[in-house]
PDB file of C-alpha atoms in Angstrom:
ATOM      1  CA  MET A  13     -21.029   7.316  41.899  1.00  0.00           C
ATOM      2  CA  LYS A  14     -19.907   4.370  42.320  1.00  0.00           C
ATOM      3  CA  PHE A  15     -23.083   2.831  40.211  1.00  0.00           C
ATOM      4  CA  LEU A  16     -22.314   5.728  37.580  1.00  0.00           C
ATOM      5  CA  GLN A  17     -19.026   4.165  37.029  1.00  0.00           C
ATOM      6  CA  LYS A  18     -19.838   0.301  37.691  1.00  0.00           C
ATOM      7  CA  TYR A  19     -22.166   1.178  34.622  1.00  0.00           C
ATOM      8  CA  PHE A  20     -20.060   3.300  32.408  1.00  0.00           C
ATOM      9  CA  LEU A  21     -17.871   0.130  32.693  1.00  0.00           C
ATOM     10  CA  PHE A  22     -20.235  -2.047  31.762  1.00  0.00           C
ATOM     11  CA  LEU A  23     -20.903  -0.314  28.907  1.00  0.00           C
ATOM     12  CA  ILE A  24     -17.513  -0.190  27.709  1.00  0.00           C
ATOM     13  CA  GLY A  25     -16.980  -3.832  28.676  1.00  0.00           C
ATOM     14  CA  THR A  26     -20.201  -4.985  26.450  1.00  0.00           C
ATOM     15  CA  ALA A  27     -19.078  -2.706  23.579  1.00  0.00           C
ATOM     16  CA  LEU A  28     -15.676  -4.273  23.427  1.00  0.00           C
ATOM     17  CA  PHE A  29     -17.438  -7.099  23.751  1.00  0.00           C
ATOM     18  CA  PHE A  30     -19.532  -6.407  20.525  1.00  0.00           C
ATOM     19  CA  SER A  31     -17.019  -4.939  19.001  1.00  0.00           C
ATOM     20  CA  CYS A  32     -14.340  -8.393  18.922  1.00  0.00           C
ATOM     21  CA  ASN A  33     -17.257 -11.315  18.378  1.00  0.00           C
ATOM     22  CA  LYS A  34     -17.570  -8.965  14.737  1.00  0.00           C
ATOM     23  CA  GLU A  35     -13.739  -9.297  14.044  1.00  0.00           C
ATOM     24  CA  ASN A  36     -14.059 -12.734  14.670  1.00  0.00           C
ATOM     25  CA  LYS A  37     -17.090 -13.672  12.840  1.00  0.00           C
ATOM     26  CA  THR A  38     -15.711 -11.336   9.876  1.00  0.00           C
ATOM     27  CA  ALA A  39     -12.332 -13.132  10.157  1.00  0.00           C
ATOM     28  CA  GLU A  40     -14.110 -16.361  10.090  1.00  0.00           C
ATOM     29  CA  ALA A  41     -16.038 -15.651   6.897  1.00  0.00           C
ATOM     30  CA  ILE A  42     -12.841 -14.247   5.486  1.00  0.00           C
ATOM     31  CA  SER A  43     -10.716 -17.707   5.954  1.00  0.00           C
ATOM     32  CA  LYS A  44     -13.468 -19.360   4.323  1.00  0.00           C
ATOM     33  CA  VAL A  45     -13.345 -17.725   0.963  1.00  0.00           C
ATOM     34  CA  GLN A  46     -12.164 -19.539  -2.196  1.00  0.00           C
ATOM     35  CA  VAL A  47      -9.816 -18.066  -4.101  1.00  0.00           C
ATOM     36  CA  ASP A  48      -7.082 -19.522  -7.032  1.00  0.00           C
ATOM     37  CA  PHE A  49      -4.552 -17.859  -8.746  1.00  0.00           C
ATOM     38  CA  GLU A  50      -1.469 -19.786 -10.184  1.00  0.00           C
ATOM     39  CA  VAL A  51       2.336 -18.673  -8.926  1.00  0.00           C
ATOM     40  CA  VAL A  52       4.324 -18.842 -11.683  1.00  0.00           C
ATOM     41  CA  ARG A  53       8.155 -17.857 -11.386  1.00  0.00           C
ATOM     42  CA  PHE A  54       9.229 -16.349 -14.336  1.00  0.00           C
ATOM     43  CA  ASP A  55      12.360 -15.222 -13.420  1.00  0.00           C
ATOM     44  CA  ARG A  56      13.959 -18.625 -12.835  1.00  0.00           C
ATOM     45  CA  LEU A  57      12.275 -20.070 -16.091  1.00  0.00           C
ATOM     46  CA  PHE A  58      14.391 -17.882 -17.953  1.00  0.00           C
ATOM     47  CA  ALA A  59      17.101 -17.909 -15.507  1.00  0.00           C
ATOM     48  CA  ASP A  60      17.358 -21.814 -16.623  1.00  0.00           C
ATOM     49  CA  ALA A  61      16.511 -21.176 -20.829  1.00  0.00           C
ATOM     50  CA  SER A  62      18.874 -21.572 -22.870  1.00  0.00           C
ATOM     51  CA  SER A  63      18.121 -19.658 -26.743  1.00  0.00           C
ATOM     52  CA  ASN A  64      16.288 -22.893 -28.050  1.00  0.00           C
ATOM     53  CA  ASP A  65      13.861 -22.318 -25.032  1.00  0.00           C
ATOM     54  CA  ILE A  66      13.118 -18.928 -26.086  1.00  0.00           C
ATOM     55  CA  SER A  67       9.830 -19.624 -28.536  1.00  0.00           C
ATOM     56  CA  GLU A  68       8.420 -21.369 -26.123  1.00  0.00           C
ATOM     57  CA  LEU A  69       8.697 -19.172 -24.073  1.00  0.00           C
ATOM     58  CA  LYS A  70       7.313 -16.320 -26.122  1.00  0.00           C
ATOM     59  CA  ALA A  71       4.505 -19.072 -26.749  1.00  0.00           C
ATOM     60  CA  SER A  72       3.393 -19.273 -23.208  1.00  0.00           C
ATOM     61  CA  TYR A  73       3.889 -15.562 -22.084  1.00  0.00           C
ATOM     62  CA  PRO A  74       3.324 -13.285 -25.255  1.00  0.00           C
ATOM     63  CA  TYR A  75       2.762 -10.580 -23.249  1.00  0.00           C
ATOM     64  CA  LEU A  76       6.180 -10.508 -21.358  1.00  0.00           C
ATOM     65  CA  PHE A  77       8.290 -10.207 -25.085  1.00  0.00           C
ATOM     66  CA  PRO A  78       7.760  -7.440 -26.872  1.00  0.00           C
ATOM     67  CA  LYS A  79       6.766  -7.239 -30.464  1.00  0.00           C
ATOM     68  CA  GLN A  80       9.742  -5.004 -31.609  1.00  0.00           C
ATOM     69  CA  TYR A  81      12.054  -7.120 -29.913  1.00  0.00           C
ATOM     70  CA  SER A  82      13.504 -10.120 -32.346  1.00  0.00           C
ATOM     71  CA  ASP A  83      14.578 -13.495 -30.224  1.00  0.00           C
ATOM     72  CA  SER A  84      18.551 -12.021 -30.435  1.00  0.00           C
ATOM     73  CA  VAL A  85      17.798  -9.427 -27.479  1.00  0.00           C
ATOM     74  CA  TRP A  86      16.312 -12.140 -25.900  1.00  0.00           C
ATOM     75  CA  GLU A  87      19.065 -14.675 -26.643  1.00  0.00           C
ATOM     76  CA  ALA A  88      21.939 -12.032 -26.270  1.00  0.00           C
ATOM     77  CA  LYS A  89      19.996 -11.612 -22.388  1.00  0.00           C
ATOM     78  CA  LEU A  90      20.237 -14.657 -21.413  1.00  0.00           C
ATOM     79  CA  THR A  91      23.946 -14.197 -21.057  1.00  0.00           C
ATOM     80  CA  ASP A  92      24.083 -10.431 -19.274  1.00  0.00           C
ATOM     81  CA  THR A  93      26.461 -10.920 -16.447  1.00  0.00           C
ATOM     82  CA  LEU A  94      23.858  -7.886 -15.355  1.00  0.00           C
ATOM     83  CA  GLN A  95      20.907  -9.685 -15.804  1.00  0.00           C
ATOM     84  CA  ILE A  96      22.562 -12.944 -14.436  1.00  0.00           C
ATOM     85  CA  GLU A  97      23.829 -11.181 -11.402  1.00  0.00           C
ATOM     86  CA  LEU A  98      20.297 -10.296 -10.939  1.00  0.00           C
ATOM     87  CA  GLU A  99      18.503 -13.337 -11.130  1.00  0.00           C
ATOM     88  CA  ASP A 100      21.274 -14.767  -8.747  1.00  0.00           C
ATOM     89  CA  GLU A 101      20.230 -12.516  -6.557  1.00  0.00           C
ATOM     90  CA  VAL A 102      16.489 -12.844  -6.479  1.00  0.00           C
ATOM     91  CA  ASP A 103      17.046 -16.509  -6.276  1.00  0.00           C
ATOM     92  CA  LYS A 104      19.077 -15.379  -2.754  1.00  0.00           C
ATOM     93  CA  ALA A 105      16.304 -13.276  -1.844  1.00  0.00           C
ATOM     94  CA  PHE A 106      13.015 -15.493  -2.661  1.00  0.00           C
ATOM     95  CA  LYS A 107      14.545 -18.985  -2.704  1.00  0.00           C
ATOM     96  CA  SER A 108      11.296 -20.189  -1.632  1.00  0.00           C
ATOM     97  CA  PHE A 109       8.653 -17.894  -2.229  1.00  0.00           C
ATOM     98  CA  ASP A 110       5.649 -19.868  -0.092  1.00  0.00           C
ATOM     99  CA  GLU A 111       5.834 -17.136   2.690  1.00  0.00           C
ATOM    100  CA  GLU A 112       5.030 -14.743   0.391  1.00  0.00           C
ATOM    101  CA  THR A 113       2.158 -17.045  -1.645  1.00  0.00           C
ATOM    102  CA  GLU A 114       0.811 -17.169   2.013  1.00  0.00           C
ATOM    103  CA  GLY A 115       0.781 -14.004   2.683  1.00  0.00           C
ATOM    104  CA  ILE A 116      -0.960 -13.034  -1.199  1.00  0.00           C
ATOM    105  CA  THR A 117      -3.934 -15.506  -0.419  1.00  0.00           C
ATOM    106  CA  SER A 118      -4.402 -14.131   2.545  1.00  0.00           C
ATOM    107  CA  LEU A 119      -4.748 -10.815   1.079  1.00  0.00           C
ATOM    108  CA  PHE A 120      -6.910 -12.272  -2.600  1.00  0.00           C
ATOM    109  CA  ARG A 121      -9.449 -13.298   0.660  1.00  0.00           C
ATOM    110  CA  HIS A 122     -10.293  -9.836   2.137  1.00  0.00           C
ATOM    111  CA  PHE A 123     -10.131  -8.642  -1.213  1.00  0.00           C
ATOM    112  CA  LYS A 124     -12.555 -11.148  -2.187  1.00  0.00           C
ATOM    113  CA  TYR A 125     -14.556 -10.008   0.605  1.00  0.00           C
ATOM    114  CA  TYR A 126     -15.160  -7.213   0.003  1.00  0.00           C
ATOM    115  CA  PHE A 127     -15.683  -7.126  -3.149  1.00  0.00           C
ATOM    116  CA  PRO A 128     -17.092 -10.428  -4.507  1.00  0.00           C
ATOM    117  CA  GLY A 129     -16.968 -10.018  -8.484  1.00  0.00           C
ATOM    118  CA  PHE A 130     -14.123  -9.895  -7.493  1.00  0.00           C
ATOM    119  CA  TYR A 131     -11.285 -12.874  -9.790  1.00  0.00           C
ATOM    120  CA  ALA A 132      -7.410 -13.621  -8.268  1.00  0.00           C
ATOM    121  CA  PRO A 133      -5.378 -12.873 -11.284  1.00  0.00           C
ATOM    122  CA  LYS A 134      -2.107 -15.073 -11.817  1.00  0.00           C
ATOM    123  CA  VAL A 135       0.892 -14.083 -10.091  1.00  0.00           C
ATOM    124  CA  ILE A 136       4.041 -13.930 -12.069  1.00  0.00           C
ATOM    125  CA  THR A 137       7.810 -13.382 -11.326  1.00  0.00           C
ATOM    126  CA  VAL A 138       9.851 -11.016 -12.942  1.00  0.00           C
ATOM    127  CA  ILE A 139      13.445  -9.307 -13.298  1.00  0.00           C
ATOM    128  CA  SER A 140      12.300  -5.291 -13.815  1.00  0.00           C
ATOM    129  CA  ASP A 141      16.409  -4.118 -13.799  1.00  0.00           C
ATOM    130  CA  VAL A 142      15.394  -2.440 -11.328  1.00  0.00           C
ATOM    131  CA  ASN A 143      12.100  -0.658 -12.548  1.00  0.00           C
ATOM    132  CA  TYR A 144      11.213   0.562  -8.689  1.00  0.00           C
ATOM    133  CA  ASN A 145       7.953   2.764 -10.784  1.00  0.00           C
ATOM    134  CA  ASP A 146       6.116  -0.397 -11.734  1.00  0.00           C
ATOM    135  CA  ARG A 147       7.289  -2.736  -9.037  1.00  0.00           C
ATOM    136  CA  VAL A 148       3.673  -3.859  -9.365  1.00  0.00           C
ATOM    137  CA  ILE A 149       1.861  -4.389 -12.180  1.00  0.00           C
ATOM    138  CA  LEU A 150      -1.867  -5.140 -11.993  1.00  0.00           C
ATOM    139  CA  ALA A 151      -3.105  -5.776 -15.289  1.00  0.00           C
ATOM    140  CA  ASP A 152      -7.055  -7.723 -15.492  1.00  0.00           C
ATOM    141  CA  SER A 153      -6.053 -10.842 -14.893  1.00  0.00           C
ATOM    142  CA  LEU A 154      -2.192 -11.013 -14.582  1.00  0.00           C
ATOM    143  CA  LEU A 155      -0.006  -9.733 -11.545  1.00  0.00           C
ATOM    144  CA  LEU A 156       3.488  -8.921 -12.377  1.00  0.00           C
ATOM    145  CA  LEU A 157       6.092  -8.750  -9.749  1.00  0.00           C
ATOM    146  CA  GLY A 158       9.883  -7.499  -9.960  1.00  0.00           C
ATOM    147  CA  LEU A 159      11.271  -8.780  -7.509  1.00  0.00           C
ATOM    148  CA  ASP A 160      14.741  -7.457  -8.049  1.00  0.00           C
ATOM    149  CA  ASN A 161      12.978  -4.401  -6.559  1.00  0.00           C
ATOM    150  CA  TYR A 162      12.601  -6.272  -2.914  1.00  0.00           C
ATOM    151  CA  LEU A 163      16.119  -6.927  -2.414  1.00  0.00           C
ATOM    152  CA  GLY A 164      16.994  -4.575   1.296  1.00  0.00           C
ATOM    153  CA  ARG A 165      17.653  -1.130   1.242  1.00  0.00           C
ATOM    154  CA  GLU A 166      21.050  -1.290   1.636  1.00  0.00           C
ATOM    155  CA  HIS A 167      22.147  -3.803  -1.744  1.00  0.00           C
ATOM    156  CA  HIS A 168      24.603  -2.985  -3.528  1.00  0.00           C
ATOM    157  CA  PHE A 169      21.481  -2.206  -6.431  1.00  0.00           C
ATOM    158  CA  TYR A 170      20.736   0.547  -5.043  1.00  0.00           C
ATOM    159  CA  ALA A 171      23.345   2.741  -3.984  1.00  0.00           C
ATOM    160  CA  GLY A 172      22.467   4.915  -6.430  1.00  0.00           C
ATOM    161  CA  LEU A 173      19.098   5.310  -5.730  1.00  0.00           C
ATOM    162  CA  PRO A 174      18.227   8.447  -2.935  1.00  0.00           C
ATOM    163  CA  ASN A 175      17.226   6.758   0.240  1.00  0.00           C
ATOM    164  CA  TYR A 176      13.289   7.978   0.339  1.00  0.00           C
ATOM    165  CA  VAL A 177      13.566   5.463  -3.191  1.00  0.00           C
ATOM    166  CA  SER A 178      15.473   2.766  -1.570  1.00  0.00           C
ATOM    167  CA  LYS A 179      14.364   2.709   1.694  1.00  0.00           C
ATOM    168  CA  GLY A 180      10.544   0.872   0.628  1.00  0.00           C
ATOM    169  CA  LEU A 181      12.581  -1.688  -1.593  1.00  0.00           C
ATOM    170  CA  ASP A 182      12.330  -4.481   0.923  1.00  0.00           C
ATOM    171  CA  LYS A 183      10.326  -7.786   1.252  1.00  0.00           C
ATOM    172  CA  ALA A 184       8.383  -6.297   3.500  1.00  0.00           C
ATOM    173  CA  TYR A 185       6.660  -3.848   1.620  1.00  0.00           C
ATOM    174  CA  LEU A 186       5.796  -6.490  -1.212  1.00  0.00           C
ATOM    175  CA  THR A 187       2.200  -7.706  -0.016  1.00  0.00           C
ATOM    176  CA  SER A 188       1.234  -4.027   1.130  1.00  0.00           C
ATOM    177  CA  ASN A 189       2.384  -2.851  -2.815  1.00  0.00           C
ATOM    178  CA  ILE A 190      -0.082  -5.343  -4.211  1.00  0.00           C
ATOM    179  CA  ALA A 191      -2.547  -4.280  -1.713  1.00  0.00           C
ATOM    180  CA  SER A 192      -1.984  -0.928  -2.559  1.00  0.00           C
ATOM    181  CA  ALA A 193      -2.732  -1.972  -6.345  1.00  0.00           C
ATOM    182  CA  LEU A 194      -5.738  -3.852  -6.643  1.00  0.00           C
ATOM    183  CA  ALA A 195      -6.852  -0.574  -3.690  1.00  0.00           C
ATOM    184  CA  LYS A 196      -6.496   1.347  -6.566  1.00  0.00           C
ATOM    185  CA  LYS A 197      -8.774  -0.081  -9.394  1.00  0.00           C
ATOM    186  CA  VAL A 198     -11.677   0.363  -6.917  1.00  0.00           C
ATOM    187  CA  ASN A 199     -10.583   3.652  -5.687  1.00  0.00           C
ATOM    188  CA  LYS A 200     -12.323   6.185  -7.944  1.00  0.00           C
ATOM    189  CA  TYR A 201     -10.084   9.782  -8.087  1.00  0.00           C
ATOM    190  CA  SER A 202     -12.317  12.522  -7.391  1.00  0.00           C
ATOM    191  CA  ARG A 203     -12.810  15.642  -9.560  1.00  0.00           C
ATOM    192  CA  ASN A 204     -12.670  17.990  -6.388  1.00  0.00           C
ATOM    193  CA  ARG A 205      -9.044  18.847  -6.639  1.00  0.00           C
ATOM    194  CA  SER A 206      -8.922  20.867  -3.363  1.00  0.00           C
ATOM    195  CA  PHE A 207      -5.947  19.383  -0.999  1.00  0.00           C
ATOM    196  CA  LEU A 208      -9.411  17.937   1.687  1.00  0.00           C
ATOM    197  CA  SER A 209     -10.128  15.682  -2.041  1.00  0.00           C
ATOM    198  CA  ARG A 210      -6.414  14.591  -2.387  1.00  0.00           C
ATOM    199  CA  MET A 211      -5.685  13.699   0.879  1.00  0.00           C
ATOM    200  CA  ILE A 212      -8.965  11.960   2.349  1.00  0.00           C
ATOM    201  CA  TYR A 213      -8.168   9.384  -1.681  1.00  0.00           C
ATOM    202  CA  TYR A 214      -4.893   7.685  -0.142  1.00  0.00           C
ATOM    203  CA  GLY A 215      -7.177   7.893   3.253  1.00  0.00           C
ATOM    204  CA  LYS A 216      -9.699   6.319   1.741  1.00  0.00           C
ATOM    205  CA  GLU A 217      -6.338   3.602   0.081  1.00  0.00           C
ATOM    206  CA  LEU A 218      -4.955   3.351   3.573  1.00  0.00           C
ATOM    207  CA  TYR A 219      -7.909   2.558   5.321  1.00  0.00           C
ATOM    208  CA  LEU A 220      -8.798  -0.084   2.712  1.00  0.00           C
ATOM    209  CA  ILE A 221      -5.329  -1.609   2.844  1.00  0.00           C
ATOM    210  CA  ASP A 222      -5.584  -2.088   6.680  1.00  0.00           C
ATOM    211  CA  LYS A 223      -8.668  -4.123   5.750  1.00  0.00           C
ATOM    212  CA  LEU A 224      -7.022  -6.414   3.039  1.00  0.00           C
ATOM    213  CA  LEU A 225      -3.967  -6.864   5.478  1.00  0.00           C
ATOM    214  CA  PRO A 226      -5.396  -6.650   9.316  1.00  0.00           C
ATOM    215  CA  ASN A 227      -2.097  -8.215  10.690  1.00  0.00           C
ATOM    216  CA  SER A 228       0.715  -6.124   8.886  1.00  0.00           C
ATOM    217  CA  GLU A 229       2.099  -3.627  10.434  1.00  0.00           C
ATOM    218  CA  ASP A 230       0.831   0.124   9.721  1.00  0.00           C
ATOM    219  CA  TYR A 231       4.837   1.785   9.103  1.00  0.00           C
ATOM    220  CA  GLN A 232       4.191  -1.274   6.218  1.00  0.00           C
ATOM    221  CA  LYS A 233       0.947  -0.188   4.574  1.00  0.00           C
ATOM    222  CA  ILE A 234       1.841   3.130   4.066  1.00  0.00           C
ATOM    223  CA  GLY A 235       5.676   2.902   2.913  1.00  0.00           C
ATOM    224  CA  TYR A 236       7.084   4.605   6.162  1.00  0.00           C
ATOM    225  CA  THR A 237      10.413   3.372   8.022  1.00  0.00           C
ATOM    226  CA  ARG A 238       9.036   2.491  11.744  1.00  0.00           C
ATOM    227  CA  GLU A 239      10.978   5.413  13.177  1.00  0.00           C
ATOM    228  CA  GLU A 240       8.878   7.966  10.329  1.00  0.00           C
ATOM    229  CA  LEU A 241       5.271   6.484  10.942  1.00  0.00           C
ATOM    230  CA  GLU A 242       5.913   7.294  14.979  1.00  0.00           C
ATOM    231  CA  TRP A 243       7.369  11.020  13.838  1.00  0.00           C
ATOM    232  CA  SER A 244       4.244  10.685  11.936  1.00  0.00           C
ATOM    233  CA  GLN A 245       2.344  10.214  15.526  1.00  0.00           C
ATOM    234  CA  ILE A 246       4.564  12.373  17.321  1.00  0.00           C
ATOM    235  CA  ASN A 247       3.818  15.090  15.536  1.00  0.00           C
ATOM    236  CA  GLU A 248       0.212  14.879  13.952  1.00  0.00           C
ATOM    237  CA  GLU A 249      -1.134  17.575  15.996  1.00  0.00           C
ATOM    238  CA  GLN A 250       1.668  20.216  14.757  1.00  0.00           C
ATOM    239  CA  ILE A 251       0.749  19.044  11.317  1.00  0.00           C
ATOM    240  CA  TRP A 252      -2.817  19.171  11.387  1.00  0.00           C
ATOM    241  CA  ARG A 253      -2.493  22.883  12.967  1.00  0.00           C
ATOM    242  CA  TYR A 254      -0.085  23.901   9.814  1.00  0.00           C
ATOM    243  CA  PHE A 255      -2.460  23.374   7.228  1.00  0.00           C
ATOM    244  CA  VAL A 256      -5.567  24.348   9.053  1.00  0.00           C
ATOM    245  CA  GLU A 257      -3.473  27.783  10.163  1.00  0.00           C
ATOM    246  CA  GLN A 258      -2.283  27.853   6.201  1.00  0.00           C
ATOM    247  CA  GLU A 259      -5.843  27.607   5.069  1.00  0.00           C
ATOM    248  CA  LEU A 260      -4.650  24.213   2.922  1.00  0.00           C
ATOM    249  CA  LEU A 261      -7.772  21.948   3.177  1.00  0.00           C
ATOM    250  CA  TYR A 262     -10.185  23.539   0.550  1.00  0.00           C
ATOM    251  CA  SER A 263      -7.120  25.244  -1.490  1.00  0.00           C
ATOM    252  CA  THR A 264      -6.784  23.770  -4.646  1.00  0.00           C
ATOM    253  CA  ASP A 265      -2.956  24.892  -5.684  1.00  0.00           C
ATOM    254  CA  SER A 266      -0.758  21.615  -7.201  1.00  0.00           C
ATOM    255  CA  ARG A 267       1.822  22.552  -5.866  1.00  0.00           C
ATOM    256  CA  LEU A 268       0.418  21.019  -2.381  1.00  0.00           C
ATOM    257  CA  ASP A 269       0.872  17.277  -4.028  1.00  0.00           C
ATOM    258  CA  ARG A 270       4.842  18.370  -4.523  1.00  0.00           C
ATOM    259  CA  ARG A 271       4.549  19.137  -1.322  1.00  0.00           C
ATOM    260  CA  PHE A 272       2.768  16.318   1.437  1.00  0.00           C
ATOM    261  CA  LEU A 273       1.372  14.108  -1.186  1.00  0.00           C
ATOM    262  CA  ASP A 274       3.980  12.896  -3.732  1.00  0.00           C
ATOM    263  CA  PRO A 275       6.615  10.178  -3.059  1.00  0.00           C
ATOM    264  CA  ALA A 276       9.658  12.832  -1.710  1.00  0.00           C
ATOM    265  CA  PRO A 277      12.693  12.961   0.385  1.00  0.00           C
ATOM    266  CA  PHE A 278      10.003  15.040   3.149  1.00  0.00           C
ATOM    267  CA  SER A 279       6.753  17.192   3.606  1.00  0.00           C
ATOM    268  CA  LYS A 280       7.749  20.284   2.750  1.00  0.00           C
ATOM    269  CA  PHE A 281       6.742  23.237   4.918  1.00  0.00           C
ATOM    270  CA  GLY A 282       8.644  25.812   4.783  1.00  0.00           C
ATOM    271  CA  LEU A 283      10.247  24.797   8.716  1.00  0.00           C
ATOM    272  CA  GLU A 284      12.584  23.418  10.151  1.00  0.00           C
ATOM    273  CA  LEU A 285      10.940  20.230  10.835  1.00  0.00           C
ATOM    274  CA  ASP A 286      10.822  19.756   7.377  1.00  0.00           C
ATOM    275  CA  SER A 287      14.416  17.807   7.141  1.00  0.00           C
ATOM    276  CA  GLU A 288      13.033  15.454   9.752  1.00  0.00           C
ATOM    277  CA  SER A 289      10.075  14.753   8.397  1.00  0.00           C
ATOM    278  CA  PRO A 290       8.663  11.908   5.959  1.00  0.00           C
ATOM    279  CA  GLY A 291       7.523  12.755   2.521  1.00  0.00           C
ATOM    280  CA  ARG A 292       3.412  11.858   1.746  1.00  0.00           C
ATOM    281  CA  LEU A 293       2.169  13.451   5.256  1.00  0.00           C
ATOM    282  CA  GLY A 294      -1.173  14.715   3.616  1.00  0.00           C
ATOM    283  CA  ARG A 295      -1.281  10.966   2.433  1.00  0.00           C
ATOM    284  CA  TYR A 296      -0.856  10.008   6.364  1.00  0.00           C
ATOM    285  CA  MET A 297      -3.363  12.849   7.753  1.00  0.00           C
ATOM    286  CA  GLY A 298      -6.007  11.979   5.633  1.00  0.00           C
ATOM    287  CA  TRP A 299      -5.582   7.981   6.887  1.00  0.00           C
ATOM    288  CA  GLN A 300      -6.376   9.658  10.532  1.00  0.00           C
ATOM    289  CA  ILE A 301      -9.459  11.820   9.247  1.00  0.00           C
ATOM    290  CA  VAL A 302     -10.972   8.333   6.730  1.00  0.00           C
ATOM    291  CA  LYS A 303     -10.283   6.210  10.367  1.00  0.00           C
ATOM    292  CA  ALA A 304     -11.581   8.669  12.596  1.00  0.00           C
ATOM    293  CA  PHE A 305     -15.107   9.017  10.222  1.00  0.00           C
ATOM    294  CA  MET A 306     -15.085   5.200  10.245  1.00  0.00           C
ATOM    295  CA  ASN A 307     -14.739   4.651  14.109  1.00  0.00           C
ATOM    296  CA  LYS A 308     -17.630   7.035  14.164  1.00  0.00           C
ATOM    297  CA  ASN A 309     -19.756   5.611  11.759  1.00  0.00           C
ATOM    298  CA  PRO A 310     -18.872   1.573  12.434  1.00  0.00           C
ATOM    299  CA  ASN A 311     -22.305   0.299  10.191  1.00  0.00           C
ATOM    300  CA  ILE A 312     -20.733   1.927   6.607  1.00  0.00           C
ATOM    301  CA  THR A 313     -18.626  -1.379   5.162  1.00  0.00           C
ATOM    302  CA  PRO A 314     -15.254  -0.319   3.350  1.00  0.00           C
ATOM    303  CA  VAL A 315     -16.991  -0.531  -0.087  1.00  0.00           C
ATOM    304  CA  GLN A 316     -19.619   2.163   1.132  1.00  0.00           C
ATOM    305  CA  LEU A 317     -16.419   3.906   2.211  1.00  0.00           C
ATOM    306  CA  LEU A 318     -15.144   4.510  -1.283  1.00  0.00           C
ATOM    307  CA  SER A 319     -18.210   6.169  -2.817  1.00  0.00           C
ATOM    308  CA  LEU A 320     -18.639   8.976  -0.053  1.00  0.00           C
ATOM    309  CA  PRO A 321     -17.410  12.717  -0.328  1.00  0.00           C
ATOM    310  CA  ALA A 322     -13.940  13.799   0.623  1.00  0.00           C
ATOM    311  CA  ASP A 323     -16.134  16.775   2.610  1.00  0.00           C
ATOM    312  CA  ASP A 324     -19.001  14.711   4.501  1.00  0.00           C
ATOM    313  CA  ILE A 325     -16.454  11.853   5.618  1.00  0.00           C
ATOM    314  CA  PHE A 326     -14.669  14.924   6.801  1.00  0.00           C
ATOM    315  CA  LYS A 327     -17.498  16.740   8.638  1.00  0.00           C
ATOM    316  CA  LYS A 328     -18.371  13.672  10.291  1.00  0.00           C
ATOM    317  CA  SER A 329     -15.205  12.367  11.352  1.00  0.00           C
ATOM    318  CA  ASN A 330     -14.896  14.822  13.814  1.00  0.00           C
ATOM    319  CA  TYR A 331     -11.223  14.258  13.491  1.00  0.00           C
ATOM    320  CA  LYS A 332      -8.742  15.557  16.410  1.00  0.00           C
ATOM    321  CA  PRO A 333      -5.592  14.800  16.147  1.00  0.00           C
ATOM    322  CA  LYS A 334      -3.481  12.900  18.185  1.00  0.00           C
ATOM    323  CA  ARG A 335      -2.267  15.027  21.553  1.00  0.00           C
TER     324      ARG A 335
END
């Protein structure tokens, strides 16, 4: 019996050693990936501009000046009191962008490691009038970041917003929002409309973010607070039991998106726990299924994962919720 125990411990130790060694080699390889990109603080360029500078700014950044607006609109914006206050608050929060640039550089390196054809976009910081739905815009060679959407959940600019929105308007989520935008470029939406397929679509995205941001915390990756992530972990078994007992996994009812996948103040089980729950719990559960699958299939790369059918991932994951 003692021999078997020692042998078992030896096997575990050997597996951990090779796993750690593989992770170290991957991290070393990623650190050597070269990415070249420029960060333009357009928010500051515009804040420091005069009416005489508008023509030059339009020539340099035409994509930031819709043609339907005349120069007089931009000149008026230069002296608009709300615009000036937004600029001042962003300047306080992002006096230096060095830390954020370092995080974005690491993110781009990881993405290029997994997707070698990737070319890092030019990063341009802007004031978006708190357009939180478009706080990150990734379009080909450009990445636009609305920094006025990352001033902290208690900021007075967000006073009229729902709590489930304002809690994510913090610089702690900036890099994970960019990672999500990158993941969406390579993670194609499945034609399979089952709830399970949609859960695993988001699970793939979150697993890819795991790989792109290995040093970030899980609550940041999914856009939860620490407390919301803890609630999800504690109630994972109960959530899964509900999905199974209500026969939701293979349902194609589009209302399940609003209940469990779309941004919302809470998930909608129709139970007392609703008010305590965070929204988007279907995404959280899809994440757990994908992680279970990848733990059992360590030779499958993140790129290969993206092309696998949801049903195969689920069946081969042998997913069992945490108790």
